[in-house]
mmCIF file of C-alpha atoms in Angstrom:
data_model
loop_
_atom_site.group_PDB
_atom_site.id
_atom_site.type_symbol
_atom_site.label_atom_id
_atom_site.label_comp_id
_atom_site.label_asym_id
_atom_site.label_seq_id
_atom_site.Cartn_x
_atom_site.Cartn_y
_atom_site.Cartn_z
ATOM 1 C CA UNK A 1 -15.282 10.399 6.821
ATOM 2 C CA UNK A 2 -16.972 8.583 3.706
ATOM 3 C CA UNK A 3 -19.465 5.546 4.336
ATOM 4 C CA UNK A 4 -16.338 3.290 4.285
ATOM 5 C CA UNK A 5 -12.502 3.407 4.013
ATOM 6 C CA UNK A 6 -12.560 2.678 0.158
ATOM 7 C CA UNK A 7 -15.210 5.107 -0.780
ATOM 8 C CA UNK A 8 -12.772 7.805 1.074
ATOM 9 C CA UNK A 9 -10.108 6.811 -1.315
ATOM 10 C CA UNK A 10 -11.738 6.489 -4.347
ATOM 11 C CA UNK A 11 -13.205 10.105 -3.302
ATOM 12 C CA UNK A 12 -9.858 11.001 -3.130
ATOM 13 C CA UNK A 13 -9.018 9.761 -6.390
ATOM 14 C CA UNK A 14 -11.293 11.839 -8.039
ATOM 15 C CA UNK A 15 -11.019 14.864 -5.824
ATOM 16 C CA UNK A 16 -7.148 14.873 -5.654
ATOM 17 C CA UNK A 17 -6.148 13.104 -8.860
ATOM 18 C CA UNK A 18 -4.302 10.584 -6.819
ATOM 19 C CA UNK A 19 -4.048 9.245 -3.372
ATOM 20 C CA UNK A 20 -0.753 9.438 -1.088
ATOM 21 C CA UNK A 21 -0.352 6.230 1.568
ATOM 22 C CA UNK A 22 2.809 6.880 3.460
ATOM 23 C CA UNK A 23 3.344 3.229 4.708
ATOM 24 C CA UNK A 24 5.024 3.185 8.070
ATOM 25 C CA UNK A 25 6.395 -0.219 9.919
ATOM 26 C CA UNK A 26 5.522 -0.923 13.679
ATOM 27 C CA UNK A 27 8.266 -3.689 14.159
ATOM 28 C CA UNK A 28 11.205 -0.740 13.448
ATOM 29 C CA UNK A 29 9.190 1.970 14.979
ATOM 30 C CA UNK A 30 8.184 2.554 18.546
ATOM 31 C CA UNK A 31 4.294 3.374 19.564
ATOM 32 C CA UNK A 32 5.648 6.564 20.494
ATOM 33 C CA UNK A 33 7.560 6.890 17.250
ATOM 34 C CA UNK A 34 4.870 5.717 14.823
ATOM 35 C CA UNK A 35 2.762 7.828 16.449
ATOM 36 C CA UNK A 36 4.900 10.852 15.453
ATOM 37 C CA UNK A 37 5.577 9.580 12.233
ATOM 38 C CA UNK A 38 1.651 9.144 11.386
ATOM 39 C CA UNK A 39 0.614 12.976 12.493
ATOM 40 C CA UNK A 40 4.130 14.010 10.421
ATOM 41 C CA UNK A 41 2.584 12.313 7.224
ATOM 42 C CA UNK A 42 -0.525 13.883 7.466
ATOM 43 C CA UNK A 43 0.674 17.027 7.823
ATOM 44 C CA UNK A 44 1.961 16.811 5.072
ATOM 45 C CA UNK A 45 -0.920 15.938 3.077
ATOM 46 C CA UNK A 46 -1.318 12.024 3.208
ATOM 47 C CA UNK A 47 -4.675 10.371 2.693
ATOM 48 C CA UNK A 48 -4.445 7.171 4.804
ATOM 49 C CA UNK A 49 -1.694 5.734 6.810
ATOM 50 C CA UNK A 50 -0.803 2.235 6.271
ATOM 51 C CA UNK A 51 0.560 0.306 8.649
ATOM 52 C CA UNK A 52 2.178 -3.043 8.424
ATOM 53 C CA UNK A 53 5.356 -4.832 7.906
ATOM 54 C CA UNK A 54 6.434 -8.416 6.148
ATOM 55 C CA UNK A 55 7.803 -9.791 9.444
ATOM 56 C CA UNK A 56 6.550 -8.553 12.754
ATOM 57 C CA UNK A 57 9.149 -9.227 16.046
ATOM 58 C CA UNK A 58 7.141 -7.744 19.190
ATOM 59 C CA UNK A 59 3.346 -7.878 19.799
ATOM 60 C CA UNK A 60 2.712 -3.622 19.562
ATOM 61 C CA UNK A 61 0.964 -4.302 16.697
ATOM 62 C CA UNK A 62 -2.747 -3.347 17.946
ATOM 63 C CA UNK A 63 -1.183 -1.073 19.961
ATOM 64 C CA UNK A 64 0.320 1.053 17.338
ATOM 65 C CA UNK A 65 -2.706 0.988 15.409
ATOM 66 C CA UNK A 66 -4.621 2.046 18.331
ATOM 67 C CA UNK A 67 -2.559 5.439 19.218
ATOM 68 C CA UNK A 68 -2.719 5.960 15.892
ATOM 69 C CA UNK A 69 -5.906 6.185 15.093
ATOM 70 C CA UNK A 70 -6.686 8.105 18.347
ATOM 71 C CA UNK A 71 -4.114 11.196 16.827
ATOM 72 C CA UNK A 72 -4.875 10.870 13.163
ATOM 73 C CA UNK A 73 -8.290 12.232 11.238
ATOM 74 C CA UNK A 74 -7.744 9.587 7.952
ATOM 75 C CA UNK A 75 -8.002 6.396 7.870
ATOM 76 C CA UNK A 76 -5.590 4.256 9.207
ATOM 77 C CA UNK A 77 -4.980 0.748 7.441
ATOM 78 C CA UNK A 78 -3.751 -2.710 7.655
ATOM 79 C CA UNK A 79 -1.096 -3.424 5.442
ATOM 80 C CA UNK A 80 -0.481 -7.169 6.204
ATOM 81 C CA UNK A 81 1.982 -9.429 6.059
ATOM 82 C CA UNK A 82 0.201 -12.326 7.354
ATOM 83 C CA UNK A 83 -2.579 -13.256 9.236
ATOM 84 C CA UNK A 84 -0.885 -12.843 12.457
ATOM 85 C CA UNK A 85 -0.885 -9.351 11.908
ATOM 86 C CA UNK A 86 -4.827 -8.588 11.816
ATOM 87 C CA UNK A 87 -5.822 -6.351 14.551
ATOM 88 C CA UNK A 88 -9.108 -5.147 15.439
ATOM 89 C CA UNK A 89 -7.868 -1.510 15.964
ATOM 90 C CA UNK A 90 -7.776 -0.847 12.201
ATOM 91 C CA UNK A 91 -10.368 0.811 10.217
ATOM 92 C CA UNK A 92 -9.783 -1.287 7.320
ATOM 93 C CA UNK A 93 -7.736 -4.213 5.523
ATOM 94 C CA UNK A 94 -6.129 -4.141 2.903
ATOM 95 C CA UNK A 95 -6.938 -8.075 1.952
ATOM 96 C CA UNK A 96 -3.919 -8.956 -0.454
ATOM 97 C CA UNK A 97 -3.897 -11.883 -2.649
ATOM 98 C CA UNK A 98 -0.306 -12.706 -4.020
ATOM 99 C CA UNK A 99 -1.833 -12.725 -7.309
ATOM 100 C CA UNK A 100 1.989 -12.409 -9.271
ATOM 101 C CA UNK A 101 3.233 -15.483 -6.984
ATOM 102 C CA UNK A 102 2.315 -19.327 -6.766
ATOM 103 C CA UNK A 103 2.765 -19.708 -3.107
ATOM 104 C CA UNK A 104 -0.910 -21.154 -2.251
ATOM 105 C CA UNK A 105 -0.972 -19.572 1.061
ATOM 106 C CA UNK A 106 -0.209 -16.049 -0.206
ATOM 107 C CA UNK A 107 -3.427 -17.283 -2.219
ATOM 108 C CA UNK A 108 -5.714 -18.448 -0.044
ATOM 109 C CA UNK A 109 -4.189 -20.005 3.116
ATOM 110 C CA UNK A 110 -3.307 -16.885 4.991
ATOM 111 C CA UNK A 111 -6.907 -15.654 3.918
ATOM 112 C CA UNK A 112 -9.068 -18.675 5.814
ATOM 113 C CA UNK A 113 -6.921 -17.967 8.452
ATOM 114 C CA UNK A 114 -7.127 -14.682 8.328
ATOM 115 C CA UNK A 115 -11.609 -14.135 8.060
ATOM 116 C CA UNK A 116 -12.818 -15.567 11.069
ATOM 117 C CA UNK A 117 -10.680 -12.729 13.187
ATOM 118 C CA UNK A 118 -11.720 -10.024 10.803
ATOM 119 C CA UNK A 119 -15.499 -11.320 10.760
ATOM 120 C CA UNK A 120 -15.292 -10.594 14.753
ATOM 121 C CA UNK A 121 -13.715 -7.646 14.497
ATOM 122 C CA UNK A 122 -16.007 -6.159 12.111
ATOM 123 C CA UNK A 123 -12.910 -5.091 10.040
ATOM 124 C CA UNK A 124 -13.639 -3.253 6.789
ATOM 125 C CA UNK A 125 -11.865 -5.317 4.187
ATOM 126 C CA UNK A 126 -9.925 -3.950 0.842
ATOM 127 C CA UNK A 127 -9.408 -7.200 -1.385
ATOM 128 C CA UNK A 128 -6.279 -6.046 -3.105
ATOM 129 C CA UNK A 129 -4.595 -7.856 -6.048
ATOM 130 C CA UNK A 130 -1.065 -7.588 -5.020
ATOM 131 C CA UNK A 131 1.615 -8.049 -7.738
ATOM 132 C CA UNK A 132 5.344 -8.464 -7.236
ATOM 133 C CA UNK A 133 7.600 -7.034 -9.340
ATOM 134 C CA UNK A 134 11.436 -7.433 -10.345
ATOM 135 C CA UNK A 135 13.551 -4.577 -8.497
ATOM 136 C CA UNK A 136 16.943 -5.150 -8.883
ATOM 137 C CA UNK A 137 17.557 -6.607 -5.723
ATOM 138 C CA UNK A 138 16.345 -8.984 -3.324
ATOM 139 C CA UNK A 139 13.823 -7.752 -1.338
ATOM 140 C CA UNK A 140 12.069 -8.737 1.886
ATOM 141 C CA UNK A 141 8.769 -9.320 0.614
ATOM 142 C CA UNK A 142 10.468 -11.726 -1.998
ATOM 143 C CA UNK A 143 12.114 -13.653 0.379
ATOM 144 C CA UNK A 144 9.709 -13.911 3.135
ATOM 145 C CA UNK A 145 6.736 -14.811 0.445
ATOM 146 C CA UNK A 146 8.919 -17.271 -1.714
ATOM 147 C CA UNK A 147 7.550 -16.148 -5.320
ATOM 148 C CA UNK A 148 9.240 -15.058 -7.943
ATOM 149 C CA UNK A 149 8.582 -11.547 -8.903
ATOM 150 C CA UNK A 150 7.072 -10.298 -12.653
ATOM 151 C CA UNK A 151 10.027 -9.286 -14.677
ATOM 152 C CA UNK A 152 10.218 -5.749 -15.520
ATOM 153 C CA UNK A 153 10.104 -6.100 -18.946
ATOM 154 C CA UNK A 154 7.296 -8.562 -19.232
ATOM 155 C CA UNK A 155 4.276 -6.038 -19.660
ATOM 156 C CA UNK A 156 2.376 -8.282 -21.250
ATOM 157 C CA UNK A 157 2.378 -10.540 -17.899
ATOM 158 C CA UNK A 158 1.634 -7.628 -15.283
ATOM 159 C CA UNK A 159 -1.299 -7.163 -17.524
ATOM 160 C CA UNK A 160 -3.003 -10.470 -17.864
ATOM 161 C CA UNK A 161 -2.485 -10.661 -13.728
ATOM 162 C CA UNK A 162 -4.092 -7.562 -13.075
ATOM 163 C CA UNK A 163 -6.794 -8.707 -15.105
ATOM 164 C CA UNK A 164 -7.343 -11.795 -13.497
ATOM 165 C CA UNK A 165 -7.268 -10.045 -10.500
ATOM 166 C CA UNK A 166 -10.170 -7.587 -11.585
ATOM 167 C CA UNK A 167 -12.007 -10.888 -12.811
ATOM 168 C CA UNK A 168 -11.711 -12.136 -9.303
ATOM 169 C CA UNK A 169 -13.638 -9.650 -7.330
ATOM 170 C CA UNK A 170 -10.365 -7.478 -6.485
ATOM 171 C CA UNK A 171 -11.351 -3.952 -5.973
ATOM 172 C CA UNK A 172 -7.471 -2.526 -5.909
ATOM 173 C CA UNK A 173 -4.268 -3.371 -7.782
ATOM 174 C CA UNK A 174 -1.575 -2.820 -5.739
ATOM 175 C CA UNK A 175 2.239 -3.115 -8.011
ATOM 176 C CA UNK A 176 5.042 -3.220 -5.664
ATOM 177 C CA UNK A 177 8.664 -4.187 -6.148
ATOM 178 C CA UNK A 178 9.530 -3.803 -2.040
ATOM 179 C CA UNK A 179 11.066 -1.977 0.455
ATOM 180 C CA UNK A 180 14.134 -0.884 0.269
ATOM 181 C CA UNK A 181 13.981 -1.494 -3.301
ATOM 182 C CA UNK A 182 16.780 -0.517 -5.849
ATOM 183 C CA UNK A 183 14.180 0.337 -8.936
ATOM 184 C CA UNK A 184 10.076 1.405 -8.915
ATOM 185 C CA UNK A 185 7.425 -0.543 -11.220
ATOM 186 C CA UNK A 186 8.399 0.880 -14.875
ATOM 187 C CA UNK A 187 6.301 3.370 -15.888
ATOM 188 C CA UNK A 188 5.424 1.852 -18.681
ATOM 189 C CA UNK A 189 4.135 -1.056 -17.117
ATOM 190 C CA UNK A 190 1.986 0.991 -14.435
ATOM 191 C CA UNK A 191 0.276 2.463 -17.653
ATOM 192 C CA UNK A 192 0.056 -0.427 -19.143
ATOM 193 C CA UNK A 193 -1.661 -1.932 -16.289
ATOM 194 C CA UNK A 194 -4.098 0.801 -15.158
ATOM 195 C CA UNK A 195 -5.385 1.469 -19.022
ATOM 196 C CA UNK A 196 -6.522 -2.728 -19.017
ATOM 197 C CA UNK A 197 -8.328 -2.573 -15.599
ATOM 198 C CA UNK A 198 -10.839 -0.312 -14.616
ATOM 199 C CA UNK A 199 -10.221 -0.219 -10.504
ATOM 200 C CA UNK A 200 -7.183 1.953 -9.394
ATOM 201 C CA UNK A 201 -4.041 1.113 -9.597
ATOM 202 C CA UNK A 202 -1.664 1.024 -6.263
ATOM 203 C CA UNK A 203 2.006 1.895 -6.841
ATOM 204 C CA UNK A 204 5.127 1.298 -4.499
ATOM 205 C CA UNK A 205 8.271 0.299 -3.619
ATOM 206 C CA UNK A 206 11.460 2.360 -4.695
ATOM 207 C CA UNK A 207 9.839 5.662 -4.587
ATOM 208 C CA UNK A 208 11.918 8.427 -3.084
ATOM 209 C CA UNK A 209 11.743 11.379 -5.029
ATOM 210 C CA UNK A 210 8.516 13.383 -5.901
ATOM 211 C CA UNK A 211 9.599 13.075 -9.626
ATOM 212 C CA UNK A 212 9.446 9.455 -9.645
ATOM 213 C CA UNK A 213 5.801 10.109 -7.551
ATOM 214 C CA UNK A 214 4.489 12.200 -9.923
ATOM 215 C CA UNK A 215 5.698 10.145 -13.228
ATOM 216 C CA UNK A 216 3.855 7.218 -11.409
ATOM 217 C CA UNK A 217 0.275 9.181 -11.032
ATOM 218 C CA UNK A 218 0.831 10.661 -14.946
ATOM 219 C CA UNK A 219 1.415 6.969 -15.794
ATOM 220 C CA UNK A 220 -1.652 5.884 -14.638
ATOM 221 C CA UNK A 221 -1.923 5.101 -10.599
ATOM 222 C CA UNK A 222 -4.425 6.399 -8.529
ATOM 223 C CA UNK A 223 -2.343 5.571 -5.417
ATOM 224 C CA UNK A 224 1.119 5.933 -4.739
ATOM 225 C CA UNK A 225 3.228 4.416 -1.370
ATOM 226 C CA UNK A 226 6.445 5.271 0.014
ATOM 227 C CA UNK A 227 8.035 3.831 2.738
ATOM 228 C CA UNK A 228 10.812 4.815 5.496
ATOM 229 C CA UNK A 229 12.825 6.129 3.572
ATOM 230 C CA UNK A 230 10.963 9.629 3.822
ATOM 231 C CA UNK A 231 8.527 8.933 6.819
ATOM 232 C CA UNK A 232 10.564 10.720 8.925
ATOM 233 C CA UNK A 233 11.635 13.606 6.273
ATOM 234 C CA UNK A 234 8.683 16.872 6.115
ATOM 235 C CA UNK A 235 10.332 18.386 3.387
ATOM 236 C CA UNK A 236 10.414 15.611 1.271
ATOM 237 C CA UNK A 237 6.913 14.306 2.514
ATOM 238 C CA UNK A 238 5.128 17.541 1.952
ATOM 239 C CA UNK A 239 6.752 17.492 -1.925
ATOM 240 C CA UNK A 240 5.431 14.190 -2.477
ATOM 241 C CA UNK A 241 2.314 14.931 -1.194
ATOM 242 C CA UNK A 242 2.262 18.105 -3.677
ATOM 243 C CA UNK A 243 3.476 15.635 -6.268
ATOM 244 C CA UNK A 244 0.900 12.794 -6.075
ATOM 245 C CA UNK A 245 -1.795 15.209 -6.091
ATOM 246 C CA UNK A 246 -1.924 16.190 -9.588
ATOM 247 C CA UNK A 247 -5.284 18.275 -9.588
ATOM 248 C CA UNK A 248 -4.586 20.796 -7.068
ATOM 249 C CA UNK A 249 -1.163 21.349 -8.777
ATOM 250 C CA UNK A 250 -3.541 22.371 -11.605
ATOM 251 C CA UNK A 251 -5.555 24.698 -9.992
#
C-alpha cells in the first residue's frame, strides 16, 4: 500500500483514470454481511471501501470495520456521519465539512468533537469538502443534516463552494445528492466543478448504471461512489468498476 490512504487514491487516479468507492452501510448490514459485501466489491475492481452511514442504530460499528479490514487488501474508510461514528479500526477518515450547508456543527462542531478520538487513534484523516446537492427528493443526509442542498441548476454556486473549500485546506471535493437519490450531480456541474479546483473531485449519490459512472469520470471526477443499490449485485459491480476506470478501457 502507498505511504498513506490518499496517496493510494490519488495513485489510483492517475493509474486508473478514476477511482471506484463502493460505499457500504453497517447499520443495514450485518458484520457477517458487510463482510461479504466488502470482498464482493473488490472483486470486482473497487479501490477503497467506504464505510459509514448518516444514522447509526447498534454499536458494530468498529466491529465491521475491523473484519473488514482483516479480509480486504485496499483501504478501508470512514465515511462519517458524525462524530459518534469514529472508530479506531479504520485506516483513514474521510473528515467532511458541510461546506454547501449552514448548519455550524456540520462545520466545525462535529469536528472538535470529533479530533481528540482521532488524535488517539492515530487515524489518517481525508479533509473532504462535502457539498449537497438538489436530487429530486428528500434524502436522508438532507434531513438528518438540516441544510438545504445546492440547486441543480445553480453551477455558478457549486463552483464558488468548491473553491472555498480548496481555499480552506480541503484536499477532496466530494458532490453528493444522497442515498437513495432520484437524480446524480448534473454533469455539467461535476465539470464545472472539477475544471475550477485542482484536487479531485468525489461524485455520488443516484448512480446505478455504469453509463451514468462513466459520464461522471468523462465529466470530470476522479472518484465515483455508489451505494446499496448494487453492493450486493457482481454483474453490475464489475461493469461499474470497468466503467469508472477509463484508462484501462483504453488500453
Amino acid at each position: 500500500m502507498a505511504s498513506s490512504v490518499l496517496q493510494h487514491l490519488l495513485d489510483i487516479r492517475h493509474r486508473r483514470g478514476a477511482g471506484y468507492l463502493p460505499l457500504l452501510d453497517p447499520d443495514r448490514l450485518a458484520p457477517d454481511e458487510l463482510e461479504a459485501r466488502a470482498q464482493l466489491c473488490v472483486a470486482a475492481g473497487a479501490d477503497a471501501i467506504l464505510i459509514g452511514t448518516s444514522l447509526m442504530f447498534s454499536s458494530r460499528n468498529a466491529v465491521c470495520f475491523e473484519r473488514v479490514r482483516a479480509k480486504v487488501d485496499v483501504p478501508v474508510i470512514s465515511f462519517p456521519g458524525s462524530s459518534g461514528q469514529v472508530v479506531p479500526t479504520a485506516d483513514a477518515i474521510l473528515f467532511l465539512s458541510l461546506v454547501s450547508g449552514r448548519n455550524p456543527e456540520l462545520l466545525i462542531g462535529e469536528h472538535v468533537k470529533a479530533a481528540p478520538l482521532i488524535h488517539e487513534y492515530g487515524i489518517e484523516t481525508i479533509p473532504t469538502g462535502y457539498m449537497l446537492v438538489e436530487s429530486g427528493t428528500l434524502t436522508s443526509v438532507e434531513f438528518m443534516s438540516d441544510t438545504r442542498p445546492i440547486p441543480r441548476d445553480k453551477i455558478d454556486i457549486a463552483m464558488a463552494h468548491a473553491l472555498a473549500a480548496e481555499y480552506l485546506g480541503m484536499r477532496l471535493i466530494y458532490l453528493e445528492t444522497g442515498s437513495g437519490a432520484c437524480a446524480s450531480v448534473p454533469d455539467e456541474m461535476v465539470s464545472a466543478v472539477a475544471d475550477c479546483v485542482s484536487v479531485p473531485v468525489v461524485v455520488g449519490g443516484g448512480i446505478r448504471e455504469p453509463g451514468v459512472a462513466r459520464a461522471k469520470v468523462e465529466a470530470g471526477a476522479g472518484f465515483v461512489v455508489t451505494g446499496s443499490v448494487v453492493e450486493d449485485n457482481q454483474q453490475r459491480l464489475c461493469a461499474l468498476s470497468r466503467a469508472v476506470h477509463v484508462k484501462e478501457r483504453q488500453e
